[in-house]
PDB file of C-alpha atoms in Angstrom:
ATOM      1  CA  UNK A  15    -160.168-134.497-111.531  1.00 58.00           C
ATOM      2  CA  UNK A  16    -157.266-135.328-109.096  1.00 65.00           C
ATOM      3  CA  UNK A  17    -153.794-133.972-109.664  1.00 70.00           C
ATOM      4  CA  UNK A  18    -150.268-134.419-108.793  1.00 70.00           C
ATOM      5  CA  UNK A  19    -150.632-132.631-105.779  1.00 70.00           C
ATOM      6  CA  UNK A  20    -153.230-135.002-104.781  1.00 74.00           C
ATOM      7  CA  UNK A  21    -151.290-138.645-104.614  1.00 72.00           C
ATOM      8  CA  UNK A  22    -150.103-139.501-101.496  1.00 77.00           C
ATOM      9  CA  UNK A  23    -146.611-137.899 -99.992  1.00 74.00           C
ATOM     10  CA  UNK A  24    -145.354-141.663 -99.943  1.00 75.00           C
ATOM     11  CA  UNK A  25    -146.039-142.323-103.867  1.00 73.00           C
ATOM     12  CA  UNK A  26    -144.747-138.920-104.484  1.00 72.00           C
ATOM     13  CA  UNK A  27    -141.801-139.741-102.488  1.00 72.00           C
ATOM     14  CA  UNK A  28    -141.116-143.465-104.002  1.00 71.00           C
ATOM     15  CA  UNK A  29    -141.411-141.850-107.218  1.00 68.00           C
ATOM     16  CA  UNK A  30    -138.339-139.010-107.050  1.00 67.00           C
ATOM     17  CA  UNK A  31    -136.433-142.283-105.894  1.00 66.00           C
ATOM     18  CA  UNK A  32    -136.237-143.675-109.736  1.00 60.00           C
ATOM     19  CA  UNK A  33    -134.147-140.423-110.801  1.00 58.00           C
ATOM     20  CA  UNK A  34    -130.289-140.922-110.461  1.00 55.00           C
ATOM     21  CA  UNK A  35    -129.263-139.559-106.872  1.00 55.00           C
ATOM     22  CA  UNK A  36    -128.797-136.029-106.573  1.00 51.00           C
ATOM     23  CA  UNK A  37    -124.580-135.884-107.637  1.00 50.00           C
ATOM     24  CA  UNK A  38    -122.333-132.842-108.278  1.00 49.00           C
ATOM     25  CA  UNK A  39    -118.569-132.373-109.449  1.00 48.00           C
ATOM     26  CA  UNK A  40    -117.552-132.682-105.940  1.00 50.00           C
ATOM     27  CA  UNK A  41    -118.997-135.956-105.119  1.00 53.00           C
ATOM     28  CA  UNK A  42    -116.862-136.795-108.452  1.00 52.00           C
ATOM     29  CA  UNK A  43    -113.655-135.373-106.698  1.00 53.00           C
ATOM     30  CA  UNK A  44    -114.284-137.412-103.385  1.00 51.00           C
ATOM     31  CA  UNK A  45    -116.096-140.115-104.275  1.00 51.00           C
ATOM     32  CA  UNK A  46    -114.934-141.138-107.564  1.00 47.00           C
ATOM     33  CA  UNK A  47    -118.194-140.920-109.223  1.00 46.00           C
ATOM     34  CA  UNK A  48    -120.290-139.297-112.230  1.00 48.00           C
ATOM     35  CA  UNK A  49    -121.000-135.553-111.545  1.00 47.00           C
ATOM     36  CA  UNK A  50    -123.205-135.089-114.945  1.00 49.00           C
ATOM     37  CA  UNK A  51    -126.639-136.271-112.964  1.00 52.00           C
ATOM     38  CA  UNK A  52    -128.305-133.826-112.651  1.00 56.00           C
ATOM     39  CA  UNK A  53    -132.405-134.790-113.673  1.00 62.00           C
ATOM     40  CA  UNK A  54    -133.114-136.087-110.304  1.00 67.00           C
ATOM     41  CA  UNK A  55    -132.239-132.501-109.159  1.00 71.00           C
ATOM     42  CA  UNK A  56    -133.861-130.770-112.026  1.00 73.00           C
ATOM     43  CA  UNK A  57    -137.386-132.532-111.618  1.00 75.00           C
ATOM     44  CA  UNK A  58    -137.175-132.200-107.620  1.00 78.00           C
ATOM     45  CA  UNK A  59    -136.796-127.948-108.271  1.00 80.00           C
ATOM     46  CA  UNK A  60    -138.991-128.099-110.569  1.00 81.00           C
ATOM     47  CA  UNK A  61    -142.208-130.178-108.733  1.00 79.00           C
ATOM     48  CA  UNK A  62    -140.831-127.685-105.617  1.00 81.00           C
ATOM     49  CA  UNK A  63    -141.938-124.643-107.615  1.00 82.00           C
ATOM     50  CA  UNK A  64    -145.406-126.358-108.778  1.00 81.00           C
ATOM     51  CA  UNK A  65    -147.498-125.436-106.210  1.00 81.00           C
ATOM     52  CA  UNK A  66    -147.211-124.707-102.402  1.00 83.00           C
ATOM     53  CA  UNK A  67    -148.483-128.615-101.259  1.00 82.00           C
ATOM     54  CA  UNK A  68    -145.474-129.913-103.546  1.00 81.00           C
ATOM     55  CA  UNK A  69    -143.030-127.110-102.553  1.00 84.00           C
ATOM     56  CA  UNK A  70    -143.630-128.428 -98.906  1.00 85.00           C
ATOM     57  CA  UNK A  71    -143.141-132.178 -99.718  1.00 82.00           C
ATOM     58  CA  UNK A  72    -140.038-131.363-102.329  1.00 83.00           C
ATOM     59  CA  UNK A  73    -137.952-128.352-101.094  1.00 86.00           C
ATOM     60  CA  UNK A  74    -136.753-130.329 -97.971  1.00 87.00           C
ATOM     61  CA  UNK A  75    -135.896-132.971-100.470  1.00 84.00           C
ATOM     62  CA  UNK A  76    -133.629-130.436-102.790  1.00 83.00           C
ATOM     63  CA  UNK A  77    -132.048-128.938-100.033  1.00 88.00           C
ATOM     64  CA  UNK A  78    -130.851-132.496 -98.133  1.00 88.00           C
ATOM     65  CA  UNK A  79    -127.796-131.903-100.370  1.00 85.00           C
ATOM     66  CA  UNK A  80    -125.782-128.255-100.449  1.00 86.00           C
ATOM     67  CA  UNK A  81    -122.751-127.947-102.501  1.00 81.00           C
ATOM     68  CA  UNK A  82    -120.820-124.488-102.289  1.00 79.00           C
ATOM     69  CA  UNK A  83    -118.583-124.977-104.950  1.00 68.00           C
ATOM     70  CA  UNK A  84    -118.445-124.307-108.608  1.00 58.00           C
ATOM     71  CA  UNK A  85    -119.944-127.272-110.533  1.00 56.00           C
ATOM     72  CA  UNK A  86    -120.080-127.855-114.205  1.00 52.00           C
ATOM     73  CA  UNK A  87    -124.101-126.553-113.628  1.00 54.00           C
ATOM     74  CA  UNK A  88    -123.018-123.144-112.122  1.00 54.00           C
ATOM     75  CA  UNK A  89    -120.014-121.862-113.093  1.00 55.00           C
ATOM     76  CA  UNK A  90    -120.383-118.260-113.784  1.00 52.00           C
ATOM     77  CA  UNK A  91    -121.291-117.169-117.523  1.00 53.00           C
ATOM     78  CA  UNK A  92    -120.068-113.699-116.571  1.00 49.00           C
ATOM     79  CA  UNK A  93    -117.773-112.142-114.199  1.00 49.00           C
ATOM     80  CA  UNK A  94    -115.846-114.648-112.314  1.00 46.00           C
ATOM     81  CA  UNK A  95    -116.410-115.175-108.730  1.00 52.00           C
ATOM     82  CA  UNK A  96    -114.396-116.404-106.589  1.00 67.00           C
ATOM     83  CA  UNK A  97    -114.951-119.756-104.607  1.00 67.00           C
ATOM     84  CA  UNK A  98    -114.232-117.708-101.192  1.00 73.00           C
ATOM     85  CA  UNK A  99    -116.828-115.195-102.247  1.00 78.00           C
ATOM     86  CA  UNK A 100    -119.352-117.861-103.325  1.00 76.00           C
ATOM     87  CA  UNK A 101    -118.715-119.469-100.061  1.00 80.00           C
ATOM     88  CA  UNK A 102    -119.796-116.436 -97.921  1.00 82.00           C
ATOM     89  CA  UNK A 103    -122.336-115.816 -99.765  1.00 84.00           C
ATOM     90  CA  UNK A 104    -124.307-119.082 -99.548  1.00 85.00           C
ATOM     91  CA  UNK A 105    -123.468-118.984 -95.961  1.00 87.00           C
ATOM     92  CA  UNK A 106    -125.299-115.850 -95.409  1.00 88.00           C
ATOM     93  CA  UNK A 107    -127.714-117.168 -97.860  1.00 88.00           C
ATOM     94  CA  UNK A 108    -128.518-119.724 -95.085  1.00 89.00           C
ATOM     95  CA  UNK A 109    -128.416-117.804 -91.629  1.00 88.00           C
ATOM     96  CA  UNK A 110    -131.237-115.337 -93.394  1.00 89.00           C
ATOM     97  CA  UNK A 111    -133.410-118.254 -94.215  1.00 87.00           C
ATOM     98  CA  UNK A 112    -132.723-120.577 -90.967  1.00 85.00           C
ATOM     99  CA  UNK A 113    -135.868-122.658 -91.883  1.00 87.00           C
ATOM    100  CA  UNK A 114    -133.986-124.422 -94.109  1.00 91.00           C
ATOM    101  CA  UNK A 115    -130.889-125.084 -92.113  1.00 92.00           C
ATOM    102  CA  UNK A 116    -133.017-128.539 -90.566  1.00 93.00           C
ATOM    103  CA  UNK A 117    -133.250-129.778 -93.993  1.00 94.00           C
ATOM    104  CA  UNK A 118    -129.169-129.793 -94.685  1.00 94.00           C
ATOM    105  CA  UNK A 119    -127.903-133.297 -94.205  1.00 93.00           C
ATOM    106  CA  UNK A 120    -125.140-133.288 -96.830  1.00 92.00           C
ATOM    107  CA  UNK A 121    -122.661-130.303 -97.236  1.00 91.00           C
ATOM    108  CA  UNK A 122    -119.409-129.827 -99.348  1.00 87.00           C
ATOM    109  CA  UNK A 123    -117.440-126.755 -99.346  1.00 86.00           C
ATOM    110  CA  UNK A 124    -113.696-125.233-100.327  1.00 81.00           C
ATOM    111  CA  UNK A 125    -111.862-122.946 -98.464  1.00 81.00           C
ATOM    112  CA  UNK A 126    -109.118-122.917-101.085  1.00 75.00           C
ATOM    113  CA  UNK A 127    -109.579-119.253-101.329  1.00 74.00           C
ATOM    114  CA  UNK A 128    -109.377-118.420 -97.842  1.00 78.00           C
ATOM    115  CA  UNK A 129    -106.456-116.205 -96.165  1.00 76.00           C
ATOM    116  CA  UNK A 130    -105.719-113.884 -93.728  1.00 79.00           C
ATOM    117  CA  UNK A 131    -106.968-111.211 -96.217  1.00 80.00           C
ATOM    118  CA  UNK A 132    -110.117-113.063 -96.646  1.00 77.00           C
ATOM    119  CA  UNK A 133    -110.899-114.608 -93.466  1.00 81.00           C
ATOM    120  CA  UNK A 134    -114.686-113.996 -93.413  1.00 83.00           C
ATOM    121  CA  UNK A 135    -115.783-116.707 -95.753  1.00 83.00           C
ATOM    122  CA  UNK A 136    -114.196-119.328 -93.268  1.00 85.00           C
ATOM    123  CA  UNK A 137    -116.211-117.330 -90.038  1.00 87.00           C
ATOM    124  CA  UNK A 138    -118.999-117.503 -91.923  1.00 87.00           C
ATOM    125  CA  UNK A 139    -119.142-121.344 -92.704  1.00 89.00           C
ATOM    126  CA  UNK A 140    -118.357-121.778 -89.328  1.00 90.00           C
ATOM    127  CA  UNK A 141    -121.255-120.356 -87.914  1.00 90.00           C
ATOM    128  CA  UNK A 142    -123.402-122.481 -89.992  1.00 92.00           C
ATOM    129  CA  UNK A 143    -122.465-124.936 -88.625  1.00 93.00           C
ATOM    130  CA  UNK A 144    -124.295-124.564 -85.456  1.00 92.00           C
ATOM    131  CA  UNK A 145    -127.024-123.964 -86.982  1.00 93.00           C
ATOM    132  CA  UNK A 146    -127.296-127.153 -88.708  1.00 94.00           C
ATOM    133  CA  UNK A 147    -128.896-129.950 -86.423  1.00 95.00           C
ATOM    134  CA  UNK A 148    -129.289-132.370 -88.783  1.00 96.00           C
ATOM    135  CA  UNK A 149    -126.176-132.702 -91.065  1.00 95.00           C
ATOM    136  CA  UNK A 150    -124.312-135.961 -91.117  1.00 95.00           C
ATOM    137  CA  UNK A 151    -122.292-135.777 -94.197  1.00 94.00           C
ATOM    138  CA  UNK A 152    -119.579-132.789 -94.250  1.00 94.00           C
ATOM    139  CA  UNK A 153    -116.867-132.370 -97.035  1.00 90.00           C
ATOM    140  CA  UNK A 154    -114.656-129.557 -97.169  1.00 88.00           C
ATOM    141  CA  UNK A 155    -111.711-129.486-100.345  1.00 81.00           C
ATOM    142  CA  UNK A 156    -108.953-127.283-100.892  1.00 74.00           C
ATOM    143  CA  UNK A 157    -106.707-126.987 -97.645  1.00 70.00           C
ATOM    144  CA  UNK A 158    -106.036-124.089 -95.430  1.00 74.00           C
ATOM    145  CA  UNK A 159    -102.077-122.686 -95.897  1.00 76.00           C
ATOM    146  CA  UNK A 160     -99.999-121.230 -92.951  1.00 79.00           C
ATOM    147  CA  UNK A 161    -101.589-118.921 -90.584  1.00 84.00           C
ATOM    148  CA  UNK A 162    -105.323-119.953 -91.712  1.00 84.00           C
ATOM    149  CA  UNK A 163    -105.353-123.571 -90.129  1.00 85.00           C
ATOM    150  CA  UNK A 164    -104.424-121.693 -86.732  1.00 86.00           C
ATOM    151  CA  UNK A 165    -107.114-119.158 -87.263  1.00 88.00           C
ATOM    152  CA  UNK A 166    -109.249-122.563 -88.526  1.00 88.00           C
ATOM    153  CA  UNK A 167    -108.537-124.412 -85.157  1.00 87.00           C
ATOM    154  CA  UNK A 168    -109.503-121.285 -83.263  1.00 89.00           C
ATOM    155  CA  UNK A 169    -112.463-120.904 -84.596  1.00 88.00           C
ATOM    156  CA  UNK A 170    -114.095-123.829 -83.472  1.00 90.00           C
ATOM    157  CA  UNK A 171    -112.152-124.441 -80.260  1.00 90.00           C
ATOM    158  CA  UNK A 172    -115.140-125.295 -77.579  1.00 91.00           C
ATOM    159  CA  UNK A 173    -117.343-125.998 -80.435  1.00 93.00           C
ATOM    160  CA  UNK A 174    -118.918-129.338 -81.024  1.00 95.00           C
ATOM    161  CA  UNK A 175    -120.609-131.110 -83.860  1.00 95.00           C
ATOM    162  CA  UNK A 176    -121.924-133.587 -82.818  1.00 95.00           C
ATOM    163  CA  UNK A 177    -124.668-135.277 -85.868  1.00 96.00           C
ATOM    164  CA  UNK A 178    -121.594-135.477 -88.646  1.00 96.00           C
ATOM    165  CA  UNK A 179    -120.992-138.965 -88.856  1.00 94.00           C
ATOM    166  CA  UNK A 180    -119.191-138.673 -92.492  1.00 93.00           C
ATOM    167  CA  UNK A 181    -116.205-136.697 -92.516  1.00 93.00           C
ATOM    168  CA  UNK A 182    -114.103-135.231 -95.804  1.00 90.00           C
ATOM    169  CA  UNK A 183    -110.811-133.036 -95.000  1.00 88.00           C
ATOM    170  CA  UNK A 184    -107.559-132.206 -96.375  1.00 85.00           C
ATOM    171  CA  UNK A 185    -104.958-132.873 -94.536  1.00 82.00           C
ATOM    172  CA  UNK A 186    -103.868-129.631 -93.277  1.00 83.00           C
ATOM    173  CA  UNK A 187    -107.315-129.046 -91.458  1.00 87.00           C
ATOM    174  CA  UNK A 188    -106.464-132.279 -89.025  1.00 87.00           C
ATOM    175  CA  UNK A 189    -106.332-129.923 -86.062  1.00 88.00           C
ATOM    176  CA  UNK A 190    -110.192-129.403 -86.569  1.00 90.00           C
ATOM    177  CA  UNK A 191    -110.826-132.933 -85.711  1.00 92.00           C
ATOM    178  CA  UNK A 192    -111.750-132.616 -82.227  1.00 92.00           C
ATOM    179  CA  UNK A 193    -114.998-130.869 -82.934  1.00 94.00           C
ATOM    180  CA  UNK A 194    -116.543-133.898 -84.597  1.00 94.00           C
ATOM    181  CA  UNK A 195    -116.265-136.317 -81.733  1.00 93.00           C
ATOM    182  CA  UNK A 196    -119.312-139.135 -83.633  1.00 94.00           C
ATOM    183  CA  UNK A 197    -117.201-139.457 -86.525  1.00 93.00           C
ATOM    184  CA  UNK A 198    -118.065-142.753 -88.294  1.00 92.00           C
ATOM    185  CA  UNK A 199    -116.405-142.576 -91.961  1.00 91.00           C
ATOM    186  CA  UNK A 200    -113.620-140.485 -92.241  1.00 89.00           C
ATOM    187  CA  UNK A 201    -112.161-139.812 -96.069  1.00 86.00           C
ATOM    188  CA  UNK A 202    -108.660-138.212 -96.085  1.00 82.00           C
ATOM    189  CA  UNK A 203    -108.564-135.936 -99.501  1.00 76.00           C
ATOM    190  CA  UNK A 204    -104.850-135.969 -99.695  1.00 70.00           C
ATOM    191  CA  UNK A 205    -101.751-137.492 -98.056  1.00 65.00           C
ATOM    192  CA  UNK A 206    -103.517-137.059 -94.666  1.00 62.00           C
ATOM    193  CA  UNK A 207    -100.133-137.838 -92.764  1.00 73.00           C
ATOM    194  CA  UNK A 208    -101.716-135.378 -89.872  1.00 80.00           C
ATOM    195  CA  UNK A 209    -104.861-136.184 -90.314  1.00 81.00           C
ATOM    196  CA  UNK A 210    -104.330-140.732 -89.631  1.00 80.00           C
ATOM    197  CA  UNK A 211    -102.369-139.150 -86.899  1.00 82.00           C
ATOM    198  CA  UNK A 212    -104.595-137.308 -84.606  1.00 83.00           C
ATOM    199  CA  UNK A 213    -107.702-139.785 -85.967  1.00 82.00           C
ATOM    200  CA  UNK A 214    -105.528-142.603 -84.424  1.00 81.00           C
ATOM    201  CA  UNK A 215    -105.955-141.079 -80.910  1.00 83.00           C
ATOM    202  CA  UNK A 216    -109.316-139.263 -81.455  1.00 85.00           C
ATOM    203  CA  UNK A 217    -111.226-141.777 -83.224  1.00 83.00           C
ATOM    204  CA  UNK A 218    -111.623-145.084 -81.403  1.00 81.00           C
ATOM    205  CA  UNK A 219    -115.109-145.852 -83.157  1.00 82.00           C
ATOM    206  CA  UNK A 220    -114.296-145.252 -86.966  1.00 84.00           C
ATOM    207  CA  UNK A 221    -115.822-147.807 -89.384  1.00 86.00           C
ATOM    208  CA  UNK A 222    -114.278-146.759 -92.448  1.00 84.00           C
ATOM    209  CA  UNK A 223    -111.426-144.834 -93.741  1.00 81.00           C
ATOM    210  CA  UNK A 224    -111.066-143.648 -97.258  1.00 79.00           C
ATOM    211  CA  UNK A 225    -108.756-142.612 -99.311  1.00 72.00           C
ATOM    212  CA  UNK A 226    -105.472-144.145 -97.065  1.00 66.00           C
ATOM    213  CA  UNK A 227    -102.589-144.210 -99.437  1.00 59.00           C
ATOM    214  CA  UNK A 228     -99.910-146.496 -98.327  1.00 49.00           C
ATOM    215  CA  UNK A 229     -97.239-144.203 -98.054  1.00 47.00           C
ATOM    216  CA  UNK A 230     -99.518-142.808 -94.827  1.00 49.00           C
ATOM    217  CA  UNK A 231    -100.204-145.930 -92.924  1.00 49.00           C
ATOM    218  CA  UNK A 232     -96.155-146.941 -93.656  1.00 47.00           C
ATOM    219  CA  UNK A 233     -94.963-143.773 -91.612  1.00 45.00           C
ATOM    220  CA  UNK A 234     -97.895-143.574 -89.092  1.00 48.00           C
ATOM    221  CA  UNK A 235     -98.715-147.219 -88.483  1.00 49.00           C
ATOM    222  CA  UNK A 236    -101.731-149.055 -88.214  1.00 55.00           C
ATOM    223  CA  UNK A 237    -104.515-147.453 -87.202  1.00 52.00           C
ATOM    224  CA  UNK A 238    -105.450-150.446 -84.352  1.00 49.00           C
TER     225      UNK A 238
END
C-alpha cells in the first residue's frame, strides 16, 4: 500500500505550504508580526525525522530559516544561558555540520552580549558567514557598544557577502555595511542616524527601507 513517502516531492511540497510560515519572536521584533506560529515548523521536524526519503525532502525545508536567539519555544527551563553563549554555540553547531550551511537562506542573530571579554561569539558568526552561499535574508538585533563595533568592522574588512539581499542592523553596526554590496531591502532597527548615512552613499540600488523614523531622514536628508 503506498505511503507518505511515496507521493510526489511536489505534492509533498504544496502541502507544507498550507501551514502558517515558519515565524519566531524575532520576526515579531522586526517585522511586526505574530511569533506564536509555530505548527508549520513542528510538522516540517517532525515529517524530517519520519524516514530518510522525507528527512531529505524536509530538513532543507526546516533549516531555510535559523534563528539564534531565545524565542518563547526555547528559552531555557534550567540554567540560564546567555544569548552570546547560545550564539557561539549554534555557530559551531554549523561549521561541524557544513552540509547544511547551503540550506540557510534566512538568519537572525544578537550580539547584545558581545564585548571585549566575550569577543568569540561575534568571530564565530562571522565565519559563518562565508560559509553560507545561499543566504539572502540577514538580521542581527542588539547593537555592538564602544570598542566592539571597531573590532566588528575589522572583522569583516576585505570580506564580501555578496547573496544578502535583505538586510536588518542596529544602528551602531553601520560601519559593517560595505560587506553587503547587493543590498536590496534594508530595515534600520533603531534610530539608524549612521546607518541612512553611509546607505545614502553605499546603496544606490535599494528598493525599500524600513523602519525610517522621521527624526532620521529630517537630520540626514533624503535618501535620493
Amino acid at each position: 500500500m503506498p505511503s507518505l513517502p511515496d507521493l510526489p516531492t511536489e505534492l509533498l511540497m504544496e502541502t507544507v505550504k498550507y501551514y502558517p510560515a515558519l515565524l519566531s519572536s524575532v520576526d515579531a521584533c522586526v517585522e511586526g508580526v505574530a511569533g506564536h506560529q509555530y505548527c508549520g515548523n513542528d510538522t516540517i521536524r517532525a515529517l524530517s525525522q519520519t524516514s530518510r526519503t522525507l528527512r531529505d525532502i524536509f530538513l532543507p525545508v526546516l533549516w531555510e530559516r535559523v534563528n539564534v536567539t531565545f524565542t518563547l519555544r526555547n528559552r531555557p527551563k534550567r540554567k540560564i544561558r546567555t544569548r552570546a553563549k547560545m550564539l557561539e554555540r549554534r555557530m559551531r553547531g554549523i561549521q561541524k555540520t557544513p552540509q547544511v550551511a547551503t540550506y540557510i537562506r534566512s538568519l537572525s542573530i544578537t550580539l547584545e552580549e558581545c564585548h571585549l571579554g566575550n569577543w568569540q561569539p561575534l568571530s564565530h558568526f562571522i565565519r559563518v558567514l562565508g560559509l553560507l552561499p545561499n543566504l539572502r535574508n540577514l538580521t542581527i538585533l542588539g547593537g555592538l557598544k564602544g570598542e566592539m563595533i571597531t573590532v566588528a568592522k575589522t572583522a569583516c574588512q576585505g570580506k564580501v557577502y555578496p547573496s544578502v539581499v535583505t538586510l536588518a542592523l542596529p544602528d551602531g553596526l553601520a560601519p559593517i555595511l560595505h560587506s553587503f554590496p547587493h543590498v536590496r531591502t534594508l530595515h534600520i532597527c533603531d534610530y539608524g542616524h549612521s546607518i541612512f548615512r553611509e546607505a545614502k552613499e553605499l546603496y544606490t540600488h535599494v528598493d525599500t527601507v524600513k523602519n525610517i523614523n522621521l527624526l532620521t531622514s529630517n537630520v540626514q536628508g533624503k535618501w535620493v
